[in-house]
mmCIF file of C-alpha atoms in Angstrom:
data_model
loop_
_atom_site.group_PDB
_atom_site.id
_atom_site.type_symbol
_atom_site.label_atom_id
_atom_site.label_comp_id
_atom_site.label_asym_id
_atom_site.label_seq_id
_atom_site.Cartn_x
_atom_site.Cartn_y
_atom_site.Cartn_z
ATOM 1 C CA MET A 59 154.550 71.996 121.075
ATOM 2 C CA PRO A 60 154.476 68.920 123.490
ATOM 3 C CA VAL A 61 151.999 66.686 122.239
ATOM 4 C CA ALA A 62 148.809 65.946 125.073
ATOM 5 C CA ASN A 63 149.248 62.136 127.029
ATOM 6 C CA ARG A 64 146.313 60.465 126.027
ATOM 7 C CA ALA A 65 144.219 58.556 128.765
ATOM 8 C CA PRO A 66 145.109 55.301 129.633
ATOM 9 C CA ASN A 67 141.133 54.341 128.569
ATOM 10 C CA ALA A 68 140.697 56.990 125.536
ATOM 11 C CA GLN A 69 140.458 54.793 122.369
ATOM 12 C CA SER A 70 141.878 55.284 119.129
ATOM 13 C CA PRO A 71 139.004 55.940 116.910
ATOM 14 C CA PRO A 72 138.331 53.011 114.305
ATOM 15 C CA ARG A 73 140.302 53.329 111.073
ATOM 16 C CA PRO A 74 139.518 51.575 107.754
ATOM 17 C CA GLY A 75 139.206 47.666 107.184
ATOM 18 C CA ASP A 76 138.971 47.106 111.102
ATOM 19 C CA GLY A 77 134.925 45.929 110.126
ATOM 20 C CA ARG A 78 136.793 43.307 107.921
ATOM 21 C CA ARG A 79 139.342 42.870 109.900
ATOM 22 C CA ARG A 80 137.703 41.670 113.113
ATOM 23 C CA SER A 81 135.161 39.958 110.574
ATOM 24 C CA ALA A 82 138.444 37.684 109.367
ATOM 25 C CA THR A 83 138.627 36.930 113.140
ATOM 26 C CA MET A 84 135.594 35.787 114.545
ATOM 27 C CA PRO A 85 134.552 32.624 114.516
ATOM 28 C CA TRP A 86 133.503 30.610 111.213
ATOM 29 C CA ARG A 87 130.111 29.645 113.536
ATOM 30 C CA HIS A 88 129.963 33.255 114.125
ATOM 31 C CA ARG A 89 130.495 34.382 110.369
ATOM 32 C CA LEU A 90 127.858 31.506 109.220
ATOM 33 C CA ASP A 91 125.008 33.076 111.588
ATOM 34 C CA ARG A 92 125.393 36.457 110.940
ATOM 35 C CA SER A 93 125.357 35.537 106.753
ATOM 36 C CA VAL A 94 122.531 32.472 107.509
ATOM 37 C CA SER A 95 120.571 33.415 110.175
ATOM 38 C CA PRO A 96 118.006 36.038 109.061
ATOM 39 C CA TYR A 97 117.173 33.878 105.605
ATOM 40 C CA ALA A 98 116.640 31.012 107.837
ATOM 41 C CA TYR A 99 113.960 33.420 110.091
ATOM 42 C CA VAL A 100 111.899 34.704 106.637
ATOM 43 C CA ALA A 101 112.139 31.101 105.398
ATOM 44 C CA PRO A 102 108.812 29.550 107.122
ATOM 45 C CA PHE A 103 106.792 32.134 105.533
ATOM 46 C CA PHE A 104 107.932 31.402 102.042
ATOM 47 C CA LEU A 105 107.953 27.809 102.780
ATOM 48 C CA LEU A 106 104.227 28.661 103.834
ATOM 49 C CA PHE A 107 103.736 30.785 100.901
ATOM 50 C CA ALA A 108 104.848 28.209 98.168
ATOM 51 C CA ALA A 109 102.891 25.295 99.516
ATOM 52 C CA PHE A 110 99.828 26.701 99.782
ATOM 53 C CA GLY A 111 99.971 29.866 97.696
ATOM 54 C CA VAL A 112 102.118 28.962 94.446
ATOM 55 C CA PHE A 113 101.929 25.531 93.652
ATOM 56 C CA PRO A 114 98.091 25.440 94.715
ATOM 57 C CA LEU A 115 98.198 28.567 91.880
ATOM 58 C CA ILE A 116 99.818 26.696 89.602
ATOM 59 C CA TYR A 117 98.685 23.276 90.125
ATOM 60 C CA THR A 118 94.689 25.252 89.116
ATOM 61 C CA ALA A 119 96.234 26.329 85.684
ATOM 62 C CA TRP A 120 97.449 22.556 84.798
ATOM 63 C CA VAL A 121 94.293 21.816 86.265
ATOM 64 C CA SER A 122 92.014 23.540 83.628
ATOM 65 C CA LEU A 123 93.818 22.787 80.690
ATOM 66 C CA HIS A 124 92.201 19.782 81.190
ATOM 67 C CA ASP A 125 88.516 17.424 81.464
ATOM 68 C CA TRP A 126 88.716 16.979 85.046
ATOM 69 C CA ASN A 127 86.280 15.732 86.732
ATOM 70 C CA LEU A 128 85.776 13.286 89.952
ATOM 71 C CA LEU A 129 84.269 11.219 88.605
ATOM 72 C CA SER A 130 85.546 9.931 85.395
ATOM 73 C CA SER A 131 89.377 8.414 86.216
ATOM 74 C CA GLU A 132 90.357 9.891 82.684
ATOM 75 C CA ASN A 133 91.384 13.575 82.474
ATOM 76 C CA PRO A 134 92.240 14.344 79.178
ATOM 77 C CA PHE A 135 94.632 17.202 77.584
ATOM 78 C CA VAL A 136 91.649 20.064 76.030
ATOM 79 C CA GLY A 137 93.954 22.737 75.886
ATOM 80 C CA LEU A 138 92.344 26.336 76.134
ATOM 81 C CA ASP A 139 88.896 24.772 75.318
ATOM 82 C CA ASN A 140 87.646 25.327 78.820
ATOM 83 C CA TYR A 141 87.959 28.626 78.674
ATOM 84 C CA ARG A 142 85.877 29.286 75.178
ATOM 85 C CA GLN A 143 83.501 27.634 77.066
ATOM 86 C CA LEU A 144 83.203 29.684 80.198
ATOM 87 C CA LEU A 145 83.966 32.393 78.109
ATOM 88 C CA SER A 146 80.822 31.382 75.743
ATOM 89 C CA ASP A 147 79.008 30.853 79.212
ATOM 90 C CA GLY A 148 75.637 32.580 79.473
ATOM 91 C CA TYR A 149 75.920 31.615 83.562
ATOM 92 C CA PHE A 150 79.362 33.251 84.011
ATOM 93 C CA TRP A 151 78.451 36.511 83.016
ATOM 94 C CA ASN A 152 75.343 36.266 85.221
ATOM 95 C CA ALA A 153 77.675 36.073 87.697
ATOM 96 C CA ALA A 154 79.860 38.393 86.480
ATOM 97 C CA PHE A 155 77.456 41.127 86.375
ATOM 98 C CA ASN A 156 75.896 40.234 89.735
ATOM 99 C CA THR A 157 79.598 40.116 91.377
ATOM 100 C CA LEU A 158 79.505 44.003 89.756
ATOM 101 C CA SER A 159 76.181 45.120 91.087
ATOM 102 C CA ILE A 160 76.321 43.505 94.913
ATOM 103 C CA GLY A 161 79.708 45.048 94.980
ATOM 104 C CA VAL A 162 78.744 48.522 93.572
ATOM 105 C CA LEU A 163 75.756 48.123 95.708
ATOM 106 C CA SER A 164 78.363 47.520 99.103
ATOM 107 C CA ALA A 165 81.063 48.807 98.723
ATOM 108 C CA VAL A 166 80.010 53.055 97.467
ATOM 109 C CA PRO A 167 78.000 53.850 100.606
ATOM 110 C CA GLN A 168 80.179 51.153 102.756
ATOM 111 C CA LEU A 169 83.063 53.050 102.949
ATOM 112 C CA ILE A 170 81.557 56.796 102.150
ATOM 113 C CA LEU A 171 79.403 56.045 105.651
ATOM 114 C CA ALA A 172 83.115 54.193 107.032
ATOM 115 C CA LEU A 173 84.055 57.741 106.589
ATOM 116 C CA VAL A 174 81.541 59.909 108.171
ATOM 117 C CA LEU A 175 81.726 57.841 111.612
ATOM 118 C CA ALA A 176 85.467 57.566 111.891
ATOM 119 C CA HIS A 177 85.116 61.084 111.047
ATOM 120 C CA LEU A 178 82.656 61.891 113.916
ATOM 121 C CA LEU A 179 84.384 58.980 117.043
ATOM 122 C CA ASN A 180 88.284 61.124 115.721
ATOM 123 C CA ARG A 181 86.067 64.684 117.114
ATOM 124 C CA PRO A 182 85.929 64.808 121.064
ATOM 125 C CA LEU A 183 83.513 62.449 122.290
ATOM 126 C CA ARG A 184 82.435 60.288 125.881
ATOM 127 C CA ALA A 185 83.260 57.417 125.204
ATOM 128 C CA GLN A 186 85.081 56.852 122.378
ATOM 129 C CA THR A 187 86.716 54.046 123.770
ATOM 130 C CA LEU A 188 82.958 52.394 123.847
ATOM 131 C CA PHE A 189 81.301 53.541 120.827
ATOM 132 C CA ARG A 190 85.079 52.290 119.370
ATOM 133 C CA ILE A 191 84.788 48.759 120.198
ATOM 134 C CA THR A 192 81.028 48.831 119.239
ATOM 135 C CA LEU A 193 81.605 49.226 115.237
ATOM 136 C CA LEU A 194 84.103 46.747 115.873
ATOM 137 C CA LEU A 195 81.465 43.637 116.863
ATOM 138 C CA PRO A 196 79.502 43.344 112.925
ATOM 139 C CA ASN A 197 82.903 42.218 111.712
ATOM 140 C CA VAL A 198 83.604 39.676 114.988
ATOM 141 C CA THR A 199 80.467 38.598 114.401
ATOM 142 C CA SER A 200 79.722 34.749 112.330
ATOM 143 C CA VAL A 201 78.697 35.292 108.931
ATOM 144 C CA VAL A 202 76.082 32.794 109.405
ATOM 145 C CA ALA A 203 74.432 34.314 112.528
ATOM 146 C CA VAL A 204 74.763 37.782 110.525
ATOM 147 C CA VAL A 205 72.717 35.721 107.077
ATOM 148 C CA VAL A 206 69.972 34.329 109.314
ATOM 149 C CA ILE A 207 69.533 37.087 111.775
ATOM 150 C CA PHE A 208 69.142 39.175 108.724
ATOM 151 C CA SER A 209 66.896 37.020 106.395
ATOM 152 C CA GLN A 210 64.380 36.660 108.965
ATOM 153 C CA LEU A 211 64.458 40.556 108.361
ATOM 154 C CA PHE A 212 63.948 40.278 105.096
ATOM 155 C CA GLY A 213 61.520 37.883 105.787
ATOM 156 C CA ARG A 214 58.551 38.422 103.121
ATOM 157 C CA ASP A 215 55.322 37.335 105.290
ATOM 158 C CA PHE A 216 56.211 37.930 108.656
ATOM 159 C CA GLY A 217 60.107 39.541 107.935
ATOM 160 C CA LEU A 218 60.491 43.520 110.418
ATOM 161 C CA VAL A 219 61.702 44.978 106.954
ATOM 162 C CA ASN A 220 58.168 44.209 105.266
ATOM 163 C CA ALA A 221 56.081 45.462 108.223
ATOM 164 C CA LEU A 222 57.964 48.833 108.293
ATOM 165 C CA LEU A 223 56.589 49.259 104.299
ATOM 166 C CA ASP A 224 53.261 48.385 105.528
ATOM 167 C CA LEU A 225 52.800 50.813 107.823
ATOM 168 C CA VAL A 226 53.960 53.428 105.224
ATOM 169 C CA GLY A 227 52.228 52.340 102.780
ATOM 170 C CA ILE A 228 54.745 50.642 100.185
ATOM 171 C CA ASP A 229 53.381 46.952 99.799
ATOM 172 C CA ARG A 230 55.680 44.334 100.643
ATOM 173 C CA VAL A 231 59.106 42.799 98.734
ATOM 174 C CA TYR A 232 59.671 39.215 97.950
ATOM 175 C CA TRP A 233 63.655 39.769 98.930
ATOM 176 C CA GLN A 234 64.875 36.922 97.043
ATOM 177 C CA ALA A 235 62.911 36.726 93.980
ATOM 178 C CA ASN A 236 64.023 39.729 92.172
ATOM 179 C CA VAL A 237 67.511 40.978 90.920
ATOM 180 C CA LEU A 238 67.528 44.717 92.810
ATOM 181 C CA SER A 239 65.848 42.898 96.273
ATOM 182 C CA SER A 240 68.478 40.253 96.631
ATOM 183 C CA HIS A 241 71.290 42.375 95.792
ATOM 184 C CA VAL A 242 69.936 45.713 97.983
ATOM 185 C CA ALA A 243 69.816 42.930 100.981
ATOM 186 C CA ILE A 244 73.161 41.163 100.357
ATOM 187 C CA ALA A 245 74.647 44.646 100.045
ATOM 188 C CA ILE A 246 72.763 45.418 103.739
ATOM 189 C CA MET A 247 74.110 42.429 105.075
ATOM 190 C CA ILE A 248 77.925 43.265 104.050
ATOM 191 C CA MET A 249 77.838 46.944 105.275
ATOM 192 C CA TRP A 250 76.609 46.149 108.351
ATOM 193 C CA ARG A 251 80.037 43.362 108.855
ATOM 194 C CA TRP A 252 82.538 45.631 107.037
ATOM 195 C CA THR A 253 81.313 49.613 107.502
ATOM 196 C CA GLY A 254 83.260 49.420 111.204
ATOM 197 C CA TYR A 255 86.292 47.993 110.723
ATOM 198 C CA ASN A 256 87.042 50.703 107.984
ATOM 199 C CA ALA A 257 85.996 53.352 110.030
ATOM 200 C CA LEU A 258 88.513 52.024 112.387
ATOM 201 C CA ILE A 259 90.923 52.121 109.812
ATOM 202 C CA TYR A 260 89.943 55.756 108.977
ATOM 203 C CA LEU A 261 89.591 57.141 112.333
ATOM 204 C CA ALA A 262 93.548 55.179 112.516
ATOM 205 C CA ALA A 263 94.830 57.426 109.533
ATOM 206 C CA MET A 264 92.468 60.348 110.885
ATOM 207 C CA GLN A 265 94.573 60.125 114.097
ATOM 208 C CA ALA A 266 98.257 60.533 112.242
ATOM 209 C CA ILE A 267 97.024 64.457 111.022
ATOM 210 C CA PRO A 268 98.133 67.592 113.879
ATOM 211 C CA ARG A 269 95.709 68.939 115.593
ATOM 212 C CA GLU A 270 96.883 71.913 114.624
ATOM 213 C CA ILE A 271 94.985 72.118 111.558
ATOM 214 C CA TYR A 272 91.568 71.246 112.790
ATOM 215 C CA GLU A 273 92.285 74.052 114.946
ATOM 216 C CA ALA A 274 93.236 76.640 112.471
ATOM 217 C CA ALA A 275 90.161 75.624 110.172
ATOM 218 C CA THR A 276 88.124 75.951 113.077
ATOM 219 C CA ILE A 277 89.513 79.532 114.106
ATOM 220 C CA ASP A 278 88.194 80.037 110.159
ATOM 221 C CA GLY A 279 85.073 78.874 110.108
ATOM 222 C CA ALA A 280 85.268 75.924 108.872
ATOM 223 C CA SER A 281 82.274 73.963 109.288
ATOM 224 C CA ALA A 282 82.922 70.139 110.226
ATOM 225 C CA ALA A 283 81.649 68.647 106.994
ATOM 226 C CA ARG A 284 84.597 71.059 105.156
ATOM 227 C CA GLN A 285 86.366 69.663 107.615
ATOM 228 C CA LEU A 286 86.776 66.522 106.563
ATOM 229 C CA TRP A 287 85.614 67.529 102.626
ATOM 230 C CA ASN A 288 89.190 69.504 102.477
ATOM 231 C CA ILE A 289 91.137 68.002 105.259
ATOM 232 C CA THR A 290 90.756 64.934 106.669
ATOM 233 C CA ILE A 291 89.750 62.801 103.332
ATOM 234 C CA PRO A 292 93.213 64.700 100.937
ATOM 235 C CA MET A 293 95.444 63.385 104.240
ATOM 236 C CA ILE A 294 94.402 59.917 104.246
ATOM 237 C CA ARG A 295 93.731 59.654 100.927
ATOM 238 C CA PRO A 296 96.964 56.380 101.120
ATOM 239 C CA THR A 297 94.592 54.622 103.720
ATOM 240 C CA VAL A 298 91.190 55.285 100.987
ATOM 241 C CA ILE A 299 92.616 53.576 97.705
ATOM 242 C CA PHE A 300 94.201 51.271 99.966
ATOM 243 C CA THR A 301 90.256 49.887 101.668
ATOM 244 C CA VAL A 302 88.849 50.687 98.180
ATOM 245 C CA ILE A 303 91.604 48.196 96.825
ATOM 246 C CA VAL A 304 91.095 45.413 99.412
ATOM 247 C CA THR A 305 86.926 45.775 99.820
ATOM 248 C CA THR A 306 87.077 46.035 95.864
ATOM 249 C CA ILE A 307 89.255 42.603 95.927
ATOM 250 C CA GLY A 308 86.759 41.469 99.100
ATOM 251 C CA SER A 309 83.549 41.880 96.504
ATOM 252 C CA MET A 310 85.019 39.752 94.209
ATOM 253 C CA GLN A 311 84.930 36.889 96.452
ATOM 254 C CA ILE A 312 81.642 36.948 98.421
ATOM 255 C CA ILE A 313 80.394 33.623 98.288
ATOM 256 C CA ALA A 314 78.746 33.095 102.175
ATOM 257 C CA GLU A 315 76.049 35.518 102.068
ATOM 258 C CA PRO A 316 74.777 34.776 98.643
ATOM 259 C CA LEU A 317 74.834 31.232 100.248
ATOM 260 C CA LEU A 318 73.300 31.084 103.015
ATOM 261 C CA PHE A 319 70.928 33.779 101.641
ATOM 262 C CA GLY A 320 69.546 31.707 98.944
ATOM 263 C CA ALA A 321 69.493 28.469 101.476
ATOM 264 C CA GLN A 322 65.951 30.083 103.042
ATOM 265 C CA VAL A 323 64.366 29.398 100.079
ATOM 266 C CA SER A 324 64.808 26.202 99.192
ATOM 267 C CA ASN A 325 68.291 23.931 99.218
ATOM 268 C CA GLY A 326 68.804 23.547 95.564
ATOM 269 C CA ALA A 327 69.383 27.606 95.680
ATOM 270 C CA ALA A 328 71.640 28.210 97.246
ATOM 271 C CA THR A 329 74.325 26.724 95.330
ATOM 272 C CA THR A 330 72.914 28.351 92.441
ATOM 273 C CA GLY A 331 71.709 31.839 94.547
ATOM 274 C CA GLY A 332 68.269 32.210 93.734
ATOM 275 C CA THR A 333 66.330 30.396 91.600
ATOM 276 C CA ASP A 334 66.577 32.039 88.702
ATOM 277 C CA ARG A 335 70.500 32.637 89.459
ATOM 278 C CA GLN A 336 69.545 36.491 89.857
ATOM 279 C CA PHE A 337 72.223 36.206 93.535
ATOM 280 C CA GLN A 338 74.704 34.445 92.603
ATOM 281 C CA THR A 339 77.652 35.489 92.408
ATOM 282 C CA LEU A 340 81.445 34.612 90.372
ATOM 283 C CA ALA A 341 82.505 32.307 93.771
ATOM 284 C CA LEU A 342 78.874 30.818 94.028
ATOM 285 C CA TYR A 343 79.135 29.963 90.289
ATOM 286 C CA LEU A 344 82.955 28.163 90.600
ATOM 287 C CA TYR A 345 81.616 26.475 93.511
ATOM 288 C CA GLU A 346 78.683 25.138 91.712
ATOM 289 C CA LYS A 347 80.355 23.907 89.156
ATOM 290 C CA GLY A 348 83.326 22.309 91.129
ATOM 291 C CA PHE A 349 81.835 21.542 94.134
ATOM 292 C CA ARG A 350 78.172 19.886 93.234
ATOM 293 C CA SER A 351 79.040 19.137 89.290
ATOM 294 C CA PHE A 352 82.907 18.024 90.115
ATOM 295 C CA GLU A 353 84.358 19.719 87.183
ATOM 296 C CA PHE A 354 87.043 20.410 88.190
ATOM 297 C CA GLY A 355 88.926 21.773 84.936
ATOM 298 C CA TYR A 356 85.885 24.017 84.173
ATOM 299 C CA ALA A 357 85.806 25.264 87.572
ATOM 300 C CA SER A 358 90.003 25.875 87.834
ATOM 301 C CA SER A 359 89.330 27.848 84.416
ATOM 302 C CA ALA A 360 86.760 30.023 86.116
ATOM 303 C CA ALA A 361 89.276 30.335 88.972
ATOM 304 C CA TRP A 362 92.041 31.414 86.956
ATOM 305 C CA VAL A 363 89.468 34.279 85.287
ATOM 306 C CA MET A 364 88.886 35.668 88.767
ATOM 307 C CA PHE A 365 92.412 35.837 89.764
ATOM 308 C CA LEU A 366 92.783 37.734 86.435
ATOM 309 C CA LEU A 367 90.691 40.225 87.236
ATOM 310 C CA VAL A 368 91.399 40.581 90.466
ATOM 311 C CA VAL A 369 95.177 41.272 88.826
ATOM 312 C CA VAL A 370 92.950 43.723 86.830
ATOM 313 C CA VAL A 371 91.791 46.043 89.778
ATOM 314 C CA VAL A 372 95.048 45.918 91.353
ATOM 315 C CA GLY A 373 96.651 47.230 88.797
ATOM 316 C CA VAL A 374 94.610 49.984 87.857
ATOM 317 C CA ASN A 375 94.539 50.938 92.035
ATOM 318 C CA TYR A 376 98.173 50.805 91.430
ATOM 319 C CA LEU A 377 98.153 53.390 89.048
ATOM 320 C CA LEU A 378 95.860 55.642 91.173
ATOM 321 C CA VAL A 379 98.082 55.433 94.070
ATOM 322 C CA ARG A 380 101.196 56.747 91.584
ATOM 323 C CA ARG A 381 99.555 59.200 90.159
ATOM 324 C CA MET A 382 97.907 60.840 93.817
ATOM 325 C CA ARG A 383 102.023 60.755 94.522
ATOM 326 C CA GLY A 384 102.747 62.601 91.420
ATOM 327 C CA GLY A 385 100.473 65.072 92.513
ATOM 328 C CA LEU A 386 101.494 65.670 95.968
ATOM 329 C CA GLY A 387 104.639 65.869 95.168
ATOM 330 C CA ALA A 388 103.889 68.229 92.212
#
């Protein structure tokens, strides 16, 4: 049979090797641009990360192996002596306990309340945008202003919280003086600042859940609380684990709240976390050793121990994420 003539503008299908031939005939400047430009685009990030991330980390490790004091011109090498002294320092372990206590008191209620708020905002409500903006306002508020206001609220003699306790017949509490009361006060400050932020993260994850699932659950008679527990939380579990990781890391870096909270007592209590170190955190302990006593070698060893603790926590959470994915895949 005769073969039909092709249209004048018809193009033959690409054959193997056409791409290589076009690359070979392409000018060398174009080939260089295609091969080098992607690395040039990402190079600024890696340069900044190397300058402000990798180098300080390595240099801090080097300083931690020396008796490094800004008041002395000599910085002798001492090896692991700073680490041995740190691990036998009672103040360090007291700061570690305070960090863990404040972190648990602030993180657990914060994440639970954020889940509830996000679940409420995910339902049909009037002025939803206004409520979402309101949730973000505490996060953009200056931490100095937050601590000063809350310190006045938790004042011993004229604080609003103690005035309310008087109304119900409970004795006034000196919030800065005791371990538990100071931890609760600082935890409330942290919760107020970060609950709305986590709620918006949860809300973004919840909006990716198909509405048909909630409609079917409503038809079956499931309450809002049961829908939250049986539908919402399992389907946003990766987001929940992400917020747990970020909140845990942030809890180990608490410094502004206890620093300013102690400043309401005296200048000396600011860096020590109270008159008896009752709310001194690890970051505040590092600040005291490095920028008050100028013991940079000792402070650098404390910084590296904190870094290793963060790595351990992130590793544990990563294993939890892998286990969760395996369970979902099964």
